[in-house]
Coordinates of C-alpha atoms and ligand atoms in Angstrom, one line a residue:
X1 CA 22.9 0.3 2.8
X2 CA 23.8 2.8 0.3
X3 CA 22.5 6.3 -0.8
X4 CA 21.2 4.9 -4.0
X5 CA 17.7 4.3 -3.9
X6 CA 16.5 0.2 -5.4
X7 CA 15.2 0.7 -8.8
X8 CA 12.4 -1.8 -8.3
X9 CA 11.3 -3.0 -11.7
X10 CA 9.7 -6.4 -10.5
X11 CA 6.0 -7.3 -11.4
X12 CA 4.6 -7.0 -7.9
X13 CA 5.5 -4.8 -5.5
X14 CA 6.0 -2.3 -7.1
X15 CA 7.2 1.5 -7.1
X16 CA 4.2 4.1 -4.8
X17 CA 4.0 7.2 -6.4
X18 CA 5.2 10.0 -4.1
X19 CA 1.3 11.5 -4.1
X20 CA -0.2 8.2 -2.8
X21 CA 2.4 7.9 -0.5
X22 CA 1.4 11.3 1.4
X23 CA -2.4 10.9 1.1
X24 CA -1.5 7.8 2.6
X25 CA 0.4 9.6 5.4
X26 CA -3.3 10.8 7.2
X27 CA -5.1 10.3 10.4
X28 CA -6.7 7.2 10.6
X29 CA -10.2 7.4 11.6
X30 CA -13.0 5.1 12.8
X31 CA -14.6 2.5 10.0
X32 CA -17.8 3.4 11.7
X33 CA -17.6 7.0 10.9
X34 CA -19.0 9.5 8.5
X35 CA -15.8 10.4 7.0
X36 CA -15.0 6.7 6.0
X37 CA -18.3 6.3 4.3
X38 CA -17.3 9.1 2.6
X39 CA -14.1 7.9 1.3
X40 CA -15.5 4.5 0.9
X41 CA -18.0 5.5 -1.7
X42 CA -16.3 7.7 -3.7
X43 CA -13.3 5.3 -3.8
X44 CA -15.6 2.8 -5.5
X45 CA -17.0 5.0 -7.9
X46 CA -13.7 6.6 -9.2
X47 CA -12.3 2.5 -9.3
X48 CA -14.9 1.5 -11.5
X49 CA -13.6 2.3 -14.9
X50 CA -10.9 0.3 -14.1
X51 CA -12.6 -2.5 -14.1
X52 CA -15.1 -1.5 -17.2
X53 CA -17.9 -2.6 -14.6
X54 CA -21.1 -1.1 -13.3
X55 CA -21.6 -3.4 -10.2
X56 CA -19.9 -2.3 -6.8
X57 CA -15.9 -3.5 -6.2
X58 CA -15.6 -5.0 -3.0
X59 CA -12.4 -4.4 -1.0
X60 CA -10.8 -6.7 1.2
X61 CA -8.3 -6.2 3.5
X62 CA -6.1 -9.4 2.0
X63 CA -3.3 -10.4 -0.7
X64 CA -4.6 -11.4 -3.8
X65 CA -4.5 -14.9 -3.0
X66 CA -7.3 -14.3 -0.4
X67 CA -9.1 -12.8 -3.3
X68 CA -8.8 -15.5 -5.3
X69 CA -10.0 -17.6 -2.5
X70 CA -13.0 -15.9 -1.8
X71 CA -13.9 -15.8 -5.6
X72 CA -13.8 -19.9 -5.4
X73 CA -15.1 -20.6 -2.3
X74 CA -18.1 -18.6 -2.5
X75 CA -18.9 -19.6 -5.7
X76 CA -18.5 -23.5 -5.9
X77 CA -18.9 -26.3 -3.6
X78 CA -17.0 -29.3 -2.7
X79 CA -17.6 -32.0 -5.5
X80 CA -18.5 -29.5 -8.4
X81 CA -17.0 -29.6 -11.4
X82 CA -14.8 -26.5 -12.8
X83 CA -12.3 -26.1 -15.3
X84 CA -8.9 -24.0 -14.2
X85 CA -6.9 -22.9 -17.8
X86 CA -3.4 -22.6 -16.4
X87 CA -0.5 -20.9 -18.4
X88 CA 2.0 -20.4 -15.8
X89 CA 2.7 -20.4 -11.9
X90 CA -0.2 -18.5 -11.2
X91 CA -2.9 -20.2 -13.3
X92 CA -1.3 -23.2 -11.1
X93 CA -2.3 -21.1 -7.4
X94 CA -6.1 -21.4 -9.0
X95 CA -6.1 -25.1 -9.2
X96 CA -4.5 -25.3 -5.9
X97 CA -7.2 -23.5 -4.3
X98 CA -10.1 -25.3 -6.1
X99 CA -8.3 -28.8 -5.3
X100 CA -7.8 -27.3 -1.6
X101 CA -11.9 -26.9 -1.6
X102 CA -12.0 -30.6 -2.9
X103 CA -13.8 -29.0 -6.3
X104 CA -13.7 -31.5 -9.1
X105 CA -11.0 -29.8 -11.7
X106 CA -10.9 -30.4 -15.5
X107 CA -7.1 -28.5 -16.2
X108 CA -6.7 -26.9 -19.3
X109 CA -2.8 -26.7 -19.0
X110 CA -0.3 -24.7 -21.7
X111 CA 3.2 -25.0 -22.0
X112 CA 4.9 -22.0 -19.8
X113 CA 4.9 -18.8 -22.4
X114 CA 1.7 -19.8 -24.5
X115 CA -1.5 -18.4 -24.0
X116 CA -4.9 -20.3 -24.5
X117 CA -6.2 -19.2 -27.1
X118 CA -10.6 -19.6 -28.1
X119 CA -10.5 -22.1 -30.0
X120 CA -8.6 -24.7 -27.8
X121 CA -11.1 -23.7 -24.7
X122 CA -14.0 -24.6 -26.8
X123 CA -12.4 -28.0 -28.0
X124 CA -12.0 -28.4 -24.3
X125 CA -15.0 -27.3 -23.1
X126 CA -17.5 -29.3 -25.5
X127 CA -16.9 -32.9 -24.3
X128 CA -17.4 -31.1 -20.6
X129 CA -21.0 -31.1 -19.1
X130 CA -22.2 -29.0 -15.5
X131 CA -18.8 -27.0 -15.8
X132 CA -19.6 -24.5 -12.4
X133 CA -17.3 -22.4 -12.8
X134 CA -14.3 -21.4 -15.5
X135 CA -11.0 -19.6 -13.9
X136 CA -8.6 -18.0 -16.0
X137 CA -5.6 -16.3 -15.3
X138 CA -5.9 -12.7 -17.4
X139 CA -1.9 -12.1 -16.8
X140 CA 0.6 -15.0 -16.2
X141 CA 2.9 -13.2 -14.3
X142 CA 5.4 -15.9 -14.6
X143 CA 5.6 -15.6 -18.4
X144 CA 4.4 -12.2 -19.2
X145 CA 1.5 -13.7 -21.1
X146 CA -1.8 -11.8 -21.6
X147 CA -4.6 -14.5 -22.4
X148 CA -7.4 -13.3 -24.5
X149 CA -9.7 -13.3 -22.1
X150 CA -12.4 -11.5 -23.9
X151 CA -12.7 -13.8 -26.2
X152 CA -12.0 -16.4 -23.7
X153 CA -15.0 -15.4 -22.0
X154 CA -17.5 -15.2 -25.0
X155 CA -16.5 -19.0 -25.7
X156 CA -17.3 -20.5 -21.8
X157 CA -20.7 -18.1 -22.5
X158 CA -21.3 -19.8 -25.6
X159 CA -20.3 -23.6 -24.7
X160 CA -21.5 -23.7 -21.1
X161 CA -23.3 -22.0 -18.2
X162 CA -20.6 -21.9 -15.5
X163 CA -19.5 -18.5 -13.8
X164 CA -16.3 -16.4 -15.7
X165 CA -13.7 -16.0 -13.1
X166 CA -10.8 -14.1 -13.5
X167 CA -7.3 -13.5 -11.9
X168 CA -6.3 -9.7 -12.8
X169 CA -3.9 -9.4 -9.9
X170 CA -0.7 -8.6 -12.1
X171 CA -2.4 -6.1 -14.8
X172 CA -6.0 -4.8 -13.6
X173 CA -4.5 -0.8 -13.6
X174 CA -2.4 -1.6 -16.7
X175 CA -4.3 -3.5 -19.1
X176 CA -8.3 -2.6 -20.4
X177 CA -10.9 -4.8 -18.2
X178 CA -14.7 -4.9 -19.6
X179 CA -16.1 -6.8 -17.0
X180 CA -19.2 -6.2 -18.0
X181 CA -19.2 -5.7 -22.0
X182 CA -17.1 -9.1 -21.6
X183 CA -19.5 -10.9 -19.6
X184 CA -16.8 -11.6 -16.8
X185 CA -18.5 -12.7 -13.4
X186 CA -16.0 -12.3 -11.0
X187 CA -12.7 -10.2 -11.4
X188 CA -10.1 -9.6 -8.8
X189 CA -6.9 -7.3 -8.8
X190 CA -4.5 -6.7 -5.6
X191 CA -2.8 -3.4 -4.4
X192 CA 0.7 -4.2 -5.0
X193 CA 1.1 -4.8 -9.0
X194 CA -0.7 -2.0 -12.0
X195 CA -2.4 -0.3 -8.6
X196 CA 0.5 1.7 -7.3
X197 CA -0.2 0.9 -3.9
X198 CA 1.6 -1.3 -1.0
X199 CA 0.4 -5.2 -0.1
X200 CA -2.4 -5.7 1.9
X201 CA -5.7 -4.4 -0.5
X202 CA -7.2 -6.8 -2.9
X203 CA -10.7 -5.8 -5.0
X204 CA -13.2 -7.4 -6.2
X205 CA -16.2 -7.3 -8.8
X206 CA -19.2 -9.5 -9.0
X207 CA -21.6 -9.7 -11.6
X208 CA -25.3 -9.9 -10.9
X209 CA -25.3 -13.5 -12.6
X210 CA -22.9 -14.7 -9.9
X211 CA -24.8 -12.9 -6.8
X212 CA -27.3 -15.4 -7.7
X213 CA -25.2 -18.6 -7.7
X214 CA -23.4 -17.0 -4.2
X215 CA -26.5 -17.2 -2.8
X216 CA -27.5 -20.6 -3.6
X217 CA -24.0 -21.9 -2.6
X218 CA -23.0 -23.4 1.1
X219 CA -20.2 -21.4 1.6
X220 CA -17.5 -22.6 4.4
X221 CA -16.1 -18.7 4.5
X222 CA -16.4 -16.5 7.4
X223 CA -13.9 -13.9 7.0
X224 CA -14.0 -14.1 3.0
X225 CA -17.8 -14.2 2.5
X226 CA -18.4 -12.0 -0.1
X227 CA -22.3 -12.0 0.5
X228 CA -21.4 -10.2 3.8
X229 CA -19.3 -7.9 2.3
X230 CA -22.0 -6.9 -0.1
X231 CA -24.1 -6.4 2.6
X232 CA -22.1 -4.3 4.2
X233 CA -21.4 -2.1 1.1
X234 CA -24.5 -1.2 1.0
X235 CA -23.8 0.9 4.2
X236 CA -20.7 2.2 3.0
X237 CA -18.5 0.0 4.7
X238 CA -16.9 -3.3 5.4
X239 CA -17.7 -6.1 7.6
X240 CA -14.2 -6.0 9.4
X241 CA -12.0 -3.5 10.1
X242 CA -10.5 -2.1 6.0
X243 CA -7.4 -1.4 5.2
X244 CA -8.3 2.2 5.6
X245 CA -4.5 3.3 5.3
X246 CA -4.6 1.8 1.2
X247 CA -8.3 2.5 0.9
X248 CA -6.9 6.4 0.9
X249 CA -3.5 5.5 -1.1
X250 CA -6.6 4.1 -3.8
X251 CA -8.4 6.8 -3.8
X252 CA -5.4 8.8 -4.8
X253 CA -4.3 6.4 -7.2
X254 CA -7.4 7.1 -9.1
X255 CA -7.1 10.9 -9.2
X256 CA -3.7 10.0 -10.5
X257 CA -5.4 8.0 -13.2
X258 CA -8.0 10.7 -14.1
X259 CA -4.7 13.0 -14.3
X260 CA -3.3 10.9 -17.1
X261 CA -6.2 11.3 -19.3
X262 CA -8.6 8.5 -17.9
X263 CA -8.0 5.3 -18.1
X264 CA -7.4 4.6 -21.9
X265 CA -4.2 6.8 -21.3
X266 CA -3.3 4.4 -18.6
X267 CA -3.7 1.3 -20.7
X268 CA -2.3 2.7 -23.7
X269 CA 1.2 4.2 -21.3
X270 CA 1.7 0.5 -20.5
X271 CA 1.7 -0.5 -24.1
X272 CA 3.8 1.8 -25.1
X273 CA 6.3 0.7 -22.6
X274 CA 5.8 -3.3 -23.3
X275 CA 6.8 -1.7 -27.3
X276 CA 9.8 -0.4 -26.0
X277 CA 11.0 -3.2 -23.6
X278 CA 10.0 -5.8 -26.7
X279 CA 12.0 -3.6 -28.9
X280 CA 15.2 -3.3 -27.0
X281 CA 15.7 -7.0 -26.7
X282 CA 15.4 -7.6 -30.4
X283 CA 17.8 -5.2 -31.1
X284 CA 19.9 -6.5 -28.6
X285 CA 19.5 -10.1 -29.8
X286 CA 18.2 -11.2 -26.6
X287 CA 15.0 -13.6 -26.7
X288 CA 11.6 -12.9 -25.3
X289 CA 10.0 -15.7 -24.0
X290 CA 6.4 -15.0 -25.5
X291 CA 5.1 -13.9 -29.2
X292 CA 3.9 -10.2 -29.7
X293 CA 0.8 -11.1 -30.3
X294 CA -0.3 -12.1 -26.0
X295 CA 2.6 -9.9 -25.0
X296 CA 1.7 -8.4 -21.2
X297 CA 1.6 -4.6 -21.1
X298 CA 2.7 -5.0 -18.0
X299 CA 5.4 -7.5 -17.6
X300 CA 8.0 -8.8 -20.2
X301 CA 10.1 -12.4 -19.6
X302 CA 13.0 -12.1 -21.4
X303 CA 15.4 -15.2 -21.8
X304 CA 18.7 -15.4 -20.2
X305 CA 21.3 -13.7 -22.8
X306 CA 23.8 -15.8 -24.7
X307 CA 26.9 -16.9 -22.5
X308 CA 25.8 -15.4 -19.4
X309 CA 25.0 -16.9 -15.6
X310 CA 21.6 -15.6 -14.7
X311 CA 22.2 -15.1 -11.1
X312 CA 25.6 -13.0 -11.2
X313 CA 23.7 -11.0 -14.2
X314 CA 21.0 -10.0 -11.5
X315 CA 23.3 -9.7 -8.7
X316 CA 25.4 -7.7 -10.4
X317 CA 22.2 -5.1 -11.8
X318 CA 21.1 -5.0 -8.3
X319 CA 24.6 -4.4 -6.6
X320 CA 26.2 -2.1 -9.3
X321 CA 23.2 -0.5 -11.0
X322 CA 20.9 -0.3 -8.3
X323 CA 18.6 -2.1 -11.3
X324 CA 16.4 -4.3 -9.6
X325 CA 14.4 -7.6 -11.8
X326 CA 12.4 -10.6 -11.0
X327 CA 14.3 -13.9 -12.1
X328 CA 12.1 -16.5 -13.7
X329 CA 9.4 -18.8 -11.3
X330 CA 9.5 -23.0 -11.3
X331 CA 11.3 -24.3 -14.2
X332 CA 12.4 -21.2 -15.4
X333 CA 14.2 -20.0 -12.6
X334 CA 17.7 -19.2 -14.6
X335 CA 16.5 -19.1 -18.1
X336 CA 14.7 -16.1 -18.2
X337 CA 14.0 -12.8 -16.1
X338 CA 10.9 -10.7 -15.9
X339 CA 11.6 -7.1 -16.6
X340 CA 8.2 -5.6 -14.3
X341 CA 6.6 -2.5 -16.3
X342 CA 3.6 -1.7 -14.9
X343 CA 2.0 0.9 -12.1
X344 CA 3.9 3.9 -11.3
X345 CA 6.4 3.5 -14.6
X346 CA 6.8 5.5 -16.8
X347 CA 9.0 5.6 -20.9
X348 CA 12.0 7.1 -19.1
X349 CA 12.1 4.6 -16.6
X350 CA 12.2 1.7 -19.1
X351 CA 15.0 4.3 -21.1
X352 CA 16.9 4.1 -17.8
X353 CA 16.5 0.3 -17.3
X354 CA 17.6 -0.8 -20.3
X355 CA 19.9 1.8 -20.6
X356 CA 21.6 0.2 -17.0
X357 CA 20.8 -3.2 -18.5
X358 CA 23.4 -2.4 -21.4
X359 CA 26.3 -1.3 -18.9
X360 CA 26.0 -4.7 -17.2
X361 CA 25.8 -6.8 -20.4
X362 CA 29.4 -4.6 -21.2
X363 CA 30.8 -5.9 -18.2
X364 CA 29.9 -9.5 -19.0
X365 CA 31.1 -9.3 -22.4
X366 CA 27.9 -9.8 -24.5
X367 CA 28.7 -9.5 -27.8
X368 CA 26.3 -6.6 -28.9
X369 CA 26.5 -3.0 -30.3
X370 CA 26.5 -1.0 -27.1
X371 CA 23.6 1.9 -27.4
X372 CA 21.7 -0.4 -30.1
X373 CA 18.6 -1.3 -27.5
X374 CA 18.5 2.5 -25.8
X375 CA 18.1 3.5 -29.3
X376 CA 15.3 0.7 -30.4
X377 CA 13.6 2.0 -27.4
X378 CA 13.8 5.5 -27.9
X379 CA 12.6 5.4 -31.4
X380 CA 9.1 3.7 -30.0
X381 CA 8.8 6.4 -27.7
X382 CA 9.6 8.9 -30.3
X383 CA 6.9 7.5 -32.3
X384 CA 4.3 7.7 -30.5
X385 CA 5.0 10.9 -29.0
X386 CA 5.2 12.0 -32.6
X387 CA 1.5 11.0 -33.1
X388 CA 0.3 12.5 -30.2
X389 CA 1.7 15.8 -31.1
X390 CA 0.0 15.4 -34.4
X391 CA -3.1 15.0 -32.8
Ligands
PLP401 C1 0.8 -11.8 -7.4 C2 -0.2 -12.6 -8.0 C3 -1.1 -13.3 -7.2 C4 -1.0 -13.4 -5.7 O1 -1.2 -12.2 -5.1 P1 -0.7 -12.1 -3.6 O2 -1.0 -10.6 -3.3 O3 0.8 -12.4 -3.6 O4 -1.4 -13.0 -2.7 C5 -2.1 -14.0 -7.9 N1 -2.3 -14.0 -9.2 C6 -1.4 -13.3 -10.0 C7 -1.6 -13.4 -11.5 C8 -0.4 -12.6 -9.4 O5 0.5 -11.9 -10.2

């Protein structure tokens, strides 16, 4: 070990603010009690603009995968037919579920680093009939691609009746959410990504449209049954023991949130920050693996820099700099890395990164004009700070 502390810049986990770490730091007390019903419901009322949703968020005391899980099993049965649009690794985890439930799935699959766009789910969807359900990945954290699910979701409205479902794990927090205004049925995040918060908390949203199809379905869930945790909102609580240590790191996470502005500040911090990282690589000729236009705010995959070996580049970062990224996921493991941006981040910290990233590429002997991504980055910040000040 050294003194140094990791500069963890990873899309999930990532950095806890020093404030969520304390409030997490409190007595524990019963999930039976008062004072837990307390912090229960005004957690879930500060989360909800979030998630741009009116209905309750349910938490569970699970990864993200167990929320994915829940939002498929309780929704479809064995035999059913859904479609799963899959951009990346993780759009690839929601047709292993659904094929693990033995649901009938129609895969919309794009090439790692697209996005799907509308008009290539409603060629997809038409020939389809008695779709149940439609799950879409809203970040592909294995590409850094943002699909438009808004407009994703106004197509499977318009083509078909089945249920929206949406992944959110790696930028609910980061990136705007409309659950309701985009006629989303189910959305779930987890704790460790855009919430600020350790593993171990995943929330989710259920529209009244999907209530209805939950309770005609035969769910095989116990522990995941999200009729029974609705239930047990109603009291306050939760069917199990919660995660009450993260349920109180949340609840500070939102005060942070209303802190910044609201929300919209939130969301528009973490484009500011994709700007900058998208910025620095161009000026440092190094490739991003997506197009502007479905960039993440909250992650960026950036393609392995001319002449260099991946796996010393990181190494070297992690044991020199103390700079710590995600390499790439499946068949991109060694062409690019994913530069996390998202949670408790901030424009200096993506000044310092790439900042550290430039020392390294001098010790490799990239061929680039040392300063020349710093500056890119700089000038986006200084832009926009420039219009706020206007304001
Ligand atoms: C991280 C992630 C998951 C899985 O979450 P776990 O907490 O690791 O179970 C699912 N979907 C996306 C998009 C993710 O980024």
């Amino acid at each position: 070990m050294n003194m140094y502390e990791n500069i963890l810049r990873h899309p999930g986990p990532t950095p806890i603010p020093k404030k969520v770490q304390l409030a997490m730091n409190q007595d524990i007390f019963s999930h039976r009690s008062q004072e837990f019903v307390e912090l229960y419901r005004e957690t879930i009322e500060l989360v909800k603009p979030v998630f741009g949703t009116t209905q309750d968020i349910l938490l569970l005391p699970s990864g993200g995968t167990a929320a994915l899980e829940a939002a498929a099993v309780n929704t479809v049965s064995a035999g059913e037919e859904v479609v799963v649009i899959t951009v990346g690794a993780f759009g690839d985890y929601f047709v292993s579920i659904c094929e693990q439930y033995g649901f009938h799935v129609h895969k919309l699959e794009k090439e790692w680093g697209q996005a799907c766009t509308a008009e290539e789910l409603r060629a997809f969807l038409q020939p389809l009939q008695t779709i149940k359900a439609v799950f879409v990945t809203y970040n592909e954290t294995s590409t850094g691609i943002l699909n438009p699910v808004a407009e994703l979701a106004q197509v499977i409205r318009e083509e078909t009746d089945a249920l929206v479902i949406v992944d959110g794990v790696s930028c609910i927090g980061g990136a705007p959410a409309e659950m309701d205004a985009w006629g989303i049925d189910i959305l779930v995040t987890g704790s460790q990504k855009a919430m600020m918060l350790p593993p171990g908390l995943s929330l989710v949203s259920v529209s009244e449209r999907a209530w209805d199809v939950i309770e005609e379905n035969q769910t095989p869930a116990y522990y995941l049954n999200l009729q029974s945790y609705r239930s047990w909102a109603e009291k306050g609580m939760t069917p199990n023991t919660p995660a009450i240590t993260l349920i109180y790191g949340l609840h500070e996470v939102c005060k942070l949130i209303e802190q910044e502005g609201g929300f919209t500040q939130t969301v528009a911090r973490h484009n500011l920050m994709k700007n900058m990282v998208r910025n620095a690589m161009k000026a440092l000729h190094i490739e991003l693996l997506t197009e502007d236009q479905y960039a993440s705010p909250t992650i960026t995959a950036i393609k392995t820099p001319q002449g260099i070996d991946l796996s010393e580049f990181l190494l070297h970062l992690k044991q020199h700099y103390h700079l710590d990224f995600a390499g790439g996921l499946g068949h991109l493991q060694g062409k690019i890395f994913r530069f996390g941006h998202m949670g408790y981040c901030f424009p200096s910290d993506i000044l310092q990164a790439v900042s550290l990233l430039e020392a390294a590429l001098q010790d490799f002997s990239y061929d680039f004009e040392p300063g020349a991504g710093v500056l890119a980055a700089q000038e986006v910040y200084l832009a926009a700070q420039r219009k706020a000040l206007q304001r």
